Tab-separated table of C-alpha atoms and ligand atoms in Angstrom:
chain	number	residue	atom	x	y	z
A	846	MET	CA	90.863	81.782	119.044
A	847	GLY	CA	94.075	79.995	118.211
A	848	GLN	CA	93.217	79.518	114.692
A	849	VAL	CA	92.346	82.901	114.784
A	850	ILE	CA	95.808	84.375	115.855
A	851	ILE	CA	97.795	81.430	113.486
A	852	ASN	CA	95.260	82.282	110.819
A	853	GLY	CA	95.717	86.082	111.351
A	854	ALA	CA	99.349	86.095	111.458
A	855	GLU	CA	99.776	83.982	108.136
A	856	LEU	CA	97.452	86.575	106.312
A	857	ILE	CA	98.788	89.695	107.883
A	858	GLY	CA	101.882	89.112	106.212
A	859	THR	CA	99.848	89.462	102.767
A	860	GLY	CA	102.301	87.042	101.506
A	861	LYS	CA	99.844	84.210	101.107
A	862	SER	CA	95.840	84.007	100.679
A	863	VAL	CA	93.044	81.465	100.535
A	864	TRP	CA	92.557	81.652	96.435
A	865	LEU	CA	96.562	80.829	96.254
A	866	ASP	CA	97.101	78.623	99.231
A	867	LYS	CA	94.965	75.588	99.488
A	868	ASP	CA	95.669	75.137	103.190
A	869	LEU	CA	95.139	78.454	103.910
A	870	ASP	CA	91.800	78.315	102.783
A	871	ALA	CA	90.977	75.025	104.284
A	872	ALA	CA	92.377	76.321	107.726
A	873	ILE	CA	90.126	79.372	107.049
A	874	LYS	CA	87.008	77.121	106.752
A	875	ARG	CA	87.653	75.035	109.339
A	876	MET	CA	88.009	78.063	111.638
A	877	VAL	CA	84.815	79.111	110.630
A	878	ARG	CA	83.077	76.096	110.733
A	879	LEU	CA	84.041	75.436	114.222
A	880	SER	CA	82.922	79.122	115.281
A	881	LYS	CA	79.390	77.772	114.192
A	882	THR	CA	79.528	74.619	116.230
A	883	GLN	CA	81.221	75.520	119.359
A	884	GLU	CA	80.132	77.687	121.988
A	885	ILE	CA	81.606	80.995	121.740
A	886	THR	CA	81.486	84.336	122.974
A	887	GLU	CA	80.466	87.292	120.518
A	888	ARG	CA	83.857	88.717	120.636
A	889	GLU	CA	85.185	85.729	119.589
A	890	ARG	CA	82.447	85.619	116.796
A	891	LEU	CA	83.432	89.053	115.981
A	892	HIS	CA	87.271	87.912	115.422
A	893	VAL	CA	86.317	84.883	113.209
A	894	GLU	CA	83.929	86.983	110.902
A	895	ALA	CA	86.546	89.852	110.841
A	896	LEU	CA	89.839	87.432	109.812
A	897	ASP	CA	87.268	85.765	107.582
A	898	LEU	CA	86.146	88.760	105.589
A	899	PHE	CA	90.189	90.063	105.512
A	900	ALA	CA	90.894	86.406	103.781
A	901	LYS	CA	88.047	87.401	101.242
A	902	GLY	CA	89.935	90.840	100.372
A	903	SER	CA	87.113	92.547	102.374
A	904	LEU	CA	89.493	94.911	104.237
A	905	PRO	CA	87.901	97.987	105.226
A	906	LYS	CA	84.708	95.466	106.486
A	907	ALA	CA	87.259	94.001	108.351
A	908	CYS	CA	88.415	96.812	110.315
A	909	SER	CA	84.951	97.822	111.215
A	910	LEU	CA	84.710	94.486	112.840
A	911	TRP	CA	87.543	94.708	114.712
A	912	GLU	CA	86.551	98.614	115.803
A	913	GLU	CA	83.412	96.968	116.948
A	914	ILE	CA	84.899	94.508	119.529
A	915	LEU	CA	87.539	97.469	120.676
A	916	LEU	CA	84.365	99.587	121.541
A	917	TYR	CA	83.548	96.831	124.403
A	918	GLN	CA	87.143	95.468	125.027
A	919	PRO	CA	89.491	98.308	124.604
A	920	THR	CA	92.385	96.120	125.695
A	921	ASP	CA	92.004	93.525	123.117
A	922	LEU	CA	95.521	93.648	121.726
A	923	LEU	CA	94.595	91.435	118.775
A	924	ALA	CA	91.835	93.214	117.362
A	925	LEU	CA	94.003	96.334	117.778
A	926	LYS	CA	97.095	94.816	116.041
A	927	MET	CA	95.040	93.514	113.154
A	928	SER	CA	93.304	96.689	112.535
A	929	HIS	CA	96.477	98.868	112.763
A	930	ASP	CA	98.030	96.714	110.225
A	931	THR	CA	95.262	96.452	108.227
A	932	TYR	CA	94.929	100.464	108.010
A	933	TYR	CA	98.645	100.466	106.875
A	934	TYR	CA	97.586	98.287	103.947
A	935	LEU	CA	94.674	100.469	103.258
A	936	GLY	CA	96.485	103.850	103.397
A	937	HIS	CA	94.224	104.993	106.055
A	938	GLN	CA	96.341	107.246	108.154
A	939	GLN	CA	93.975	108.784	110.729
A	940	GLN	CA	92.867	105.452	111.275
A	941	LEU	CA	96.013	104.545	112.298
A	942	ARG	CA	96.272	107.160	114.540
A	943	ASP	CA	92.821	107.671	115.899
A	944	SER	CA	91.902	103.826	116.262
A	945	ILE	CA	94.954	103.484	118.974
A	946	ALA	CA	94.084	107.011	120.370
A	947	ARG	CA	90.414	106.210	121.510
A	948	VAL	CA	91.875	103.321	123.713
A	949	LEU	CA	95.106	104.307	124.800
A	950	PRO	CA	93.097	106.162	128.153
A	951	CYS	CA	91.565	102.759	128.899
A	952	TRP	CA	95.091	101.294	128.889
A	953	THR	CA	97.590	101.150	131.932
A	954	PRO	CA	101.499	100.278	132.156
A	955	GLN	CA	100.370	97.333	134.555
A	956	ILE	CA	98.551	95.390	131.435
A	957	PRO	CA	100.855	93.409	129.622
A	958	LEU	CA	102.633	94.828	126.307
A	959	TYR	CA	101.157	98.506	127.078
A	960	GLY	CA	104.502	100.018	125.890
A	961	TYR	CA	103.560	98.544	122.164
A	962	LEU	CA	100.469	100.939	122.085
A	963	LYS	CA	103.150	103.831	122.175
A	964	GLY	CA	104.655	101.967	118.995
A	965	MET	CA	101.365	102.224	117.326
A	966	TYR	CA	100.001	105.414	118.489
A	967	SER	CA	103.449	107.002	117.302
A	968	PHE	CA	103.418	105.515	114.155
A	969	GLY	CA	100.035	107.069	113.134
A	970	LEU	CA	101.197	110.170	114.484
A	971	VAL	CA	104.219	110.396	112.163
A	972	GLU	CA	101.791	109.427	109.322
A	973	THR	CA	99.651	112.390	110.030
A	974	ASN	CA	102.484	114.829	109.904
A	975	PHE	CA	102.762	115.268	114.053
A	976	TYR	CA	106.194	115.009	113.631
A	977	ASP	CA	106.803	116.153	117.344
A	978	LEU	CA	104.273	114.264	119.216
A	979	ALA	CA	104.987	111.317	117.331
A	980	LEU	CA	109.062	111.581	118.522
A	981	LYS	CA	107.759	112.132	122.066
A	982	VAL	CA	105.279	108.534	122.043
A	983	ALA	CA	107.988	106.809	120.116
A	984	LYS	CA	110.202	107.635	122.592
A	985	GLU	CA	108.120	106.877	125.876
A	986	GLY	CA	107.378	103.334	124.298
A	987	LEU	CA	111.415	102.756	124.085
A	988	ALA	CA	111.636	103.781	127.425
A	989	LEU	CA	109.511	100.957	128.602
A	990	ASN	CA	110.649	98.508	126.068
A	991	PRO	CA	113.899	99.462	124.028
A	992	GLY	CA	113.357	96.474	121.883
A	993	ASP	CA	110.129	97.860	120.689
A	994	ALA	CA	110.967	97.746	117.208
A	995	TRP	CA	107.769	99.394	115.856
A	996	SER	CA	108.664	102.798	118.011
A	997	THR	CA	112.182	102.811	116.663
A	998	HIS	CA	110.656	102.602	113.183
A	999	THR	CA	108.581	105.978	113.740
A	1000	LEU	CA	111.881	107.652	115.049
A	1001	ALA	CA	113.074	106.450	111.535
A	1002	HIS	CA	110.333	108.330	109.759
A	1003	VAL	CA	110.379	111.075	111.781
A	1004	TYR	CA	114.043	111.579	110.954
A	1005	GLU	CA	113.213	110.604	107.503
A	1006	MET	CA	110.367	113.018	106.815
A	1007	ARG	CA	112.520	115.737	108.166
A	1008	ALA	CA	115.507	115.182	106.041
A	1009	ASP	CA	117.158	114.803	109.100
A	1010	VAL	CA	119.407	111.879	107.873
A	1011	ASP	CA	122.401	112.463	110.020
A	1012	THR	CA	120.082	112.138	113.194
A	1013	GLY	CA	118.791	109.093	111.541
A	1014	LEU	CA	121.987	107.510	110.413
A	1015	LYS	CA	123.465	107.899	113.593
A	1016	TYR	CA	120.144	107.052	115.716
A	1017	LEU	CA	120.080	103.755	114.196
A	1018	LYS	CA	123.583	102.635	114.307
A	1019	GLN	CA	123.506	103.152	117.929
A	1020	THR	CA	120.165	101.260	118.511
A	1021	GLU	CA	121.164	98.715	116.197
A	1022	ASN	CA	121.611	95.710	118.614
A	1023	ASN	CA	118.399	96.492	119.780
A	1024	TRP	CA	115.558	96.022	116.755
A	1025	MET	CA	118.349	93.808	114.633
A	1026	GLY	CA	116.416	90.516	115.849
A	1027	SER	CA	113.036	92.195	115.222
A	1028	ASP	CA	112.364	89.154	112.242
A	1029	MET	CA	109.444	90.878	110.937
A	1030	LEU	CA	110.905	94.834	111.065
A	1031	SER	CA	114.535	94.548	110.953
A	1032	CYS	CA	114.841	94.099	107.414
A	1033	HIS	CA	112.373	97.133	106.946
A	1034	ILE	CA	114.782	99.172	109.261
A	1035	TYR	CA	117.501	98.802	107.264
A	1036	TRP	CA	115.671	99.720	104.358
A	1037	HIS	CA	115.208	103.383	106.190
A	1038	TRP	CA	118.755	103.522	107.158
A	1039	ALA	CA	119.837	102.841	103.155
A	1040	LEU	CA	117.283	105.514	102.471
A	1041	TYR	CA	118.951	108.334	104.228
A	1042	TYR	CA	122.165	107.174	101.996
A	1043	ILE	CA	119.827	107.830	98.767
A	1044	GLU	CA	118.834	111.071	100.071
A	1045	LYS	CA	122.882	111.785	100.807
A	1046	GLY	CA	123.908	110.583	97.370
A	1047	GLU	CA	125.976	107.900	99.329
A	1048	TYR	CA	124.697	105.336	96.495
A	1049	GLU	CA	127.425	102.589	97.582
A	1050	ALA	CA	126.996	102.873	101.247
A	1051	ALA	CA	123.138	101.979	100.222
A	1052	LEU	CA	124.156	99.269	98.485
A	1053	THR	CA	126.315	97.906	100.831
A	1054	LEU	CA	123.266	98.168	103.121
A	1055	TYR	CA	120.810	96.353	100.477
A	1056	ASP	CA	123.506	93.523	99.822
A	1057	ALA	CA	123.914	92.872	103.382
A	1058	HIS	CA	120.824	92.945	104.784
A	1059	ILE	CA	117.927	93.786	102.597
A	1060	SER	CA	118.553	91.323	99.906
A	1061	ARG	CA	119.831	88.646	102.416
A	1062	SER	CA	116.530	88.902	104.464
A	1063	CYS	CA	114.506	88.824	101.581
A	1064	PHE	CA	115.917	85.264	100.419
A	1065	GLU	CA	115.839	84.080	103.877
A	1066	SER	CA	112.570	85.108	105.062
A	1067	GLY	CA	110.497	85.126	101.515
A	1068	THR	CA	108.182	87.389	103.296
A	1069	MET	CA	106.218	90.456	100.702
A	1070	LEU	CA	107.382	93.083	103.519
A	1071	ASP	CA	111.294	92.234	102.729
A	1072	ILE	CA	110.349	91.630	99.318
A	1073	VAL	CA	108.363	95.113	98.384
A	1074	ASP	CA	111.645	96.941	100.556
A	1075	ALA	CA	113.825	95.047	98.242
A	1076	CYS	CA	112.249	96.268	95.091
A	1077	SER	CA	111.319	99.660	96.094
A	1078	MET	CA	115.320	99.990	97.224
A	1079	LEU	CA	116.833	99.087	93.832
A	1080	PHE	CA	114.127	101.079	91.860
A	1081	ARG	CA	114.994	104.108	94.090
A	1082	LEU	CA	118.746	103.613	93.295
A	1083	GLN	CA	117.847	103.280	89.474
A	1084	MET	CA	116.224	106.630	89.251
A	1085	GLU	CA	119.116	107.982	90.616
A	1086	GLY	CA	121.269	106.742	88.006
A	1087	ILE	CA	122.893	103.663	89.499
A	1088	ASN	CA	123.499	100.583	87.373
A	1089	VAL	CA	121.816	97.718	89.320
A	1090	ASP	CA	120.936	95.449	86.557
A	1091	ASP	CA	122.711	92.368	88.193
A	1092	HIS	CA	120.942	93.116	91.591
A	1093	TRP	CA	117.487	92.995	89.790
A	1094	LYS	CA	118.348	89.612	88.065
A	1095	LYS	CA	119.173	88.075	91.175
A	1096	LEU	CA	116.113	89.777	93.077
A	1097	VAL	CA	113.431	87.956	90.646
A	1098	ARG	CA	113.800	84.704	91.744
A	1099	VAL	CA	111.927	85.414	94.358
A	1100	THR	CA	109.214	88.165	92.981
A	1101	LYS	CA	108.658	86.182	89.944
A	1102	SER	CA	106.097	83.756	91.691
A	1103	HIS	CA	104.391	86.604	93.251
A	1104	ALA	CA	103.065	87.693	89.753
A	1105	LYS	CA	99.750	86.609	90.206
A	1106	ASP	CA	99.384	87.262	93.473
A	1107	HIS	CA	96.986	90.433	93.584
A	1108	ILE	CA	96.886	90.124	97.307
A	1109	LEU	CA	97.673	93.882	97.209
A	1110	ILE	CA	97.835	96.487	94.748
A	1111	TYR	CA	100.777	97.700	96.746
A	1112	ASN	CA	102.577	94.472	96.488
A	1113	ASP	CA	101.805	93.887	92.659
A	1114	VAL	CA	103.578	97.251	91.333
A	1115	HIS	CA	106.890	96.314	93.569
A	1116	THR	CA	106.779	93.009	91.720
A	1117	LEU	CA	106.551	94.505	88.407
A	1118	MET	CA	109.351	96.793	89.114
A	1119	SER	CA	111.869	93.660	89.688
A	1120	LEU	CA	110.598	91.946	86.798
A	1121	LEU	CA	111.119	94.947	84.388
A	1122	GLY	CA	114.502	95.422	86.056
A	1123	ALA	CA	115.516	91.888	84.987
A	1124	LYS	CA	114.021	92.416	81.331
A	1125	ASP	CA	111.552	89.807	82.164
A	1126	THR	CA	108.939	91.477	79.683
A	1127	ASP	CA	106.769	88.601	79.374
A	1128	THR	CA	105.838	87.935	83.231
A	1129	ALA	CA	105.715	91.844	83.225
A	1130	ASN	CA	103.081	91.845	80.764
A	1131	GLN	CA	101.247	88.808	82.722
A	1132	ILE	CA	101.144	90.786	85.738
A	1133	ILE	CA	99.175	93.680	83.994
A	1134	THR	CA	97.073	91.076	82.193
A	1135	SER	CA	95.914	89.018	85.007
A	1136	LEU	CA	95.378	92.325	86.981
A	1137	GLN	CA	93.297	93.239	84.105
A	1138	GLU	CA	91.228	90.177	84.388
A	1139	VAL	CA	90.718	90.169	88.476
A	1140	SER	CA	89.764	93.689	88.578
A	1141	GLN	CA	86.849	93.011	86.531
A	1142	THR	CA	85.993	90.297	89.212
A	1143	PRO	CA	82.685	91.531	90.968
A	1144	GLY	CA	82.605	91.064	94.229
A	1145	GLU	CA	84.006	92.574	97.534
A	1146	ASN	CA	87.625	92.234	97.282
A	1147	TYR	CA	88.804	95.681	97.965
A	1148	GLN	CA	92.185	95.339	95.918
A	1149	TYR	CA	90.484	93.926	92.894
A	1150	GLN	CA	88.242	97.182	92.683
A	1151	LEU	CA	91.706	99.286	93.423
A	1152	GLY	CA	93.059	97.524	90.534
A	1153	ARG	CA	91.345	98.926	87.919
A	1154	ASP	CA	91.655	102.649	88.650
A	1155	LEU	CA	94.777	102.941	90.432
A	1156	GLY	CA	96.572	99.468	89.967
A	1157	LEU	CA	96.616	99.119	86.045
A	1158	PRO	CA	97.899	103.234	86.091
A	1159	ILE	CA	100.437	102.598	88.238
A	1160	CYS	CA	101.768	99.373	86.303
A	1161	ARG	CA	101.221	101.025	82.897
A	1162	ALA	CA	103.473	104.018	84.193
A	1163	ILE	CA	106.237	102.164	85.477
A	1164	THR	CA	105.922	100.016	82.440
A	1165	GLU	CA	106.163	103.010	80.191
A	1166	PHE	CA	108.940	104.462	82.579
A	1167	ALA	CA	111.008	101.574	81.812
A	1168	ASN	CA	110.706	101.535	78.185
A	1169	GLY	CA	111.633	105.573	78.344
A	1170	ASN	CA	108.293	106.165	77.470
A	1171	TYR	CA	108.602	109.232	79.901
A	1172	SER	CA	105.819	111.633	78.866
A	1173	CYS	CA	103.461	108.525	78.909
A	1174	ALA	CA	104.367	107.660	82.350
A	1175	VAL	CA	103.782	111.272	83.395
A	1176	ASP	CA	100.333	111.334	81.703
A	1177	LEU	CA	98.989	108.052	83.732
A	1178	LEU	CA	100.607	109.036	87.081
A	1179	ASN	CA	99.873	112.381	87.385
A	1180	PRO	CA	96.253	112.362	87.286
A	1181	ILE	CA	96.303	109.723	90.152
A	1182	ARG	CA	98.939	110.926	92.534
A	1183	TYR	CA	96.611	112.250	94.934
A	1184	GLN	CA	94.882	108.753	94.927
A	1185	ILE	CA	98.185	106.674	95.339
A	1186	GLN	CA	97.793	106.736	99.479
A	1187	ASN	CA	94.923	104.271	98.926
A	1188	ILE	CA	97.117	101.152	97.865
A	1189	GLY	CA	98.766	101.523	101.204
A	1190	GLY	CA	102.063	101.447	102.970
A	1191	SER	CA	103.532	104.829	104.631
A	1192	ASN	CA	104.232	108.325	103.023
A	1193	ALA	CA	108.064	107.390	102.996
A	1194	GLN	CA	107.228	104.326	100.910
A	1195	ARG	CA	105.099	106.007	98.435
A	1196	ASP	CA	107.630	108.449	97.946
A	1197	LEU	CA	108.660	106.398	95.240
A	1198	PHE	CA	106.021	107.117	93.194
A	1199	ASN	CA	106.249	111.264	93.676
A	1200	LEU	CA	109.924	110.166	92.473
A	1201	LEU	CA	108.825	108.456	89.567
A	1202	LEU	CA	106.595	111.384	88.637
A	1203	ILE	CA	109.414	113.922	89.202
A	1204	HIS	CA	112.036	111.754	87.159
A	1205	ALA	CA	109.785	110.901	84.216
A	1206	ALA	CA	108.843	114.720	84.047
A	1207	LEU	CA	112.141	115.740	83.966
A	1208	LYS	CA	113.120	113.198	81.332
A	1209	SER	CA	109.999	114.027	79.156
A	1210	ASP	CA	110.323	116.071	75.743
A	1211	SER	CA	107.628	117.829	76.466
A	1212	THR	CA	107.599	121.815	77.810
A	1213	ALA	CA	104.777	121.389	79.981
A	1214	HIS	CA	106.182	118.039	81.456
A	1215	GLN	CA	109.137	119.967	82.516
A	1216	LYS	CA	107.371	122.864	84.123
A	1217	LEU	CA	105.633	120.429	86.117
A	1218	ALA	CA	108.824	118.381	87.266
A	1219	ARG	CA	110.270	121.997	88.489
A	1220	CYS	CA	106.514	122.785	90.328
A	1221	LEU	CA	106.651	119.434	91.845
A	1222	LEU	CA	109.823	119.834	92.948
A	1223	LEU	CA	108.816	123.308	94.749
A	1224	GLU	CA	106.297	121.616	96.039
A	1225	ARG	CA	108.615	118.633	97.535
A	1226	GLU	CA	110.768	121.399	98.834
A	1227	ALA	CA	107.770	123.016	100.935
A	1228	PHE	CA	107.031	120.276	102.425
A	1229	LYS	CA	110.177	118.627	103.239
A	1230	PRO	CA	112.732	121.357	103.465
A	1231	ASN	CA	116.771	120.984	103.554
A	1232	SER	CA	116.377	117.379	101.539
A	1233	PRO	CA	119.565	117.159	99.373
A	1234	MET	CA	118.057	114.979	96.891
A	1235	THR	CA	115.459	117.578	96.131
A	1236	GLU	CA	118.515	120.168	95.986
A	1237	ARG	CA	120.012	118.087	93.467
A	1238	LEU	CA	116.623	117.455	91.298
A	1239	ILE	CA	116.187	120.784	91.431
A	1240	ARG	CA	119.648	121.449	90.029
A	1241	LYS	CA	118.786	118.937	86.947
A	1242	ALA	CA	115.405	120.501	86.467
A	1243	THR	CA	116.810	124.127	86.220
A	1244	ALA	CA	119.174	123.204	83.789
A	1245	LEU	CA	116.700	121.896	81.493
A	1246	HIS	CA	116.859	123.823	78.266
A	1247	ASN	CA	112.637	123.957	77.128
A	1248	VAL	CA	112.090	125.571	80.694
A	1249	ASP	CA	112.703	129.532	81.489
B	2056	LIG	FE1	108.505	102.648	107.320
């Protein structure tokens, strides 16, 4: 189980894979081999099998095995956490919520790490738009453990989804000492903090946070979670009209080596943004070519399967947008907008693609696209009222001469 835990921790960060890292490949094979020669329990066997499937890219099947463990062992925190993070990578929002809900009554506050279930459950709740309940459950988690960064993260999401930016800013500032030491999550929470500034149109403040925390963390840790947040932040600022060319040139030093990873489509598309931002078109083209190749590979790798129908159109849309072909970007992105959830991440993270479509439609010469931009903004306003960013974009759309 020690090997399951250490290999699981390596894999769940999505920066390494068995086909890119020989040591990790050998470690997974050793774990599987040992499981067959040693006397182990059925639960341990399922853990090994689930991780082996995850390593092969068969993420939904890995989740089924962790769920099988939880049927009999609802307090198996490893199965719970691995499946929770994998549901996040799969964009399976209801499963994020329900997988915790169905075991929570079996736990008591005396069981070690009980409080962390509140953080996980609350995140599933916010991702399925139960904002009030998410707030309540996250606050219960924080009452048990103020250092529970996942519960803090849920609160950051609720304030984001409600465009309640001033409360979000105040809350993260007040509690910074509680979560800044959480090495896997602190960069992401700073990303949420900077997102509030973008919402308010305070771009300098967002860039200051980017430089002080997001970029710094990204270079220090080199983890994919930090890298994708850095790419996402710069891309959003760029869409808002801010020149971040120098920042892209610096960031590409850590992203370039991931151009052929294809561990998660979500990571690939963010890596592409950085390469295009840094004007490294050769490597940007390589991402698309190699994604094309792996997406034709037969087998059970779920991300490769997503590559053809989702990964490639998103990559092409980002490229067309970067090249100023806004109409093409709209035509590529609009038909798949409701499927983009399948590349994983949270609603707040994937909002980048909603914004990309809106910006592309606003910049397109086509009257139909400009009308589409208006419709998308009305939809956005209905789902997330009182958003200063939406108001700014609506003003922009209203000023377009092509639209009545
Ligand atoms: Fe988040």
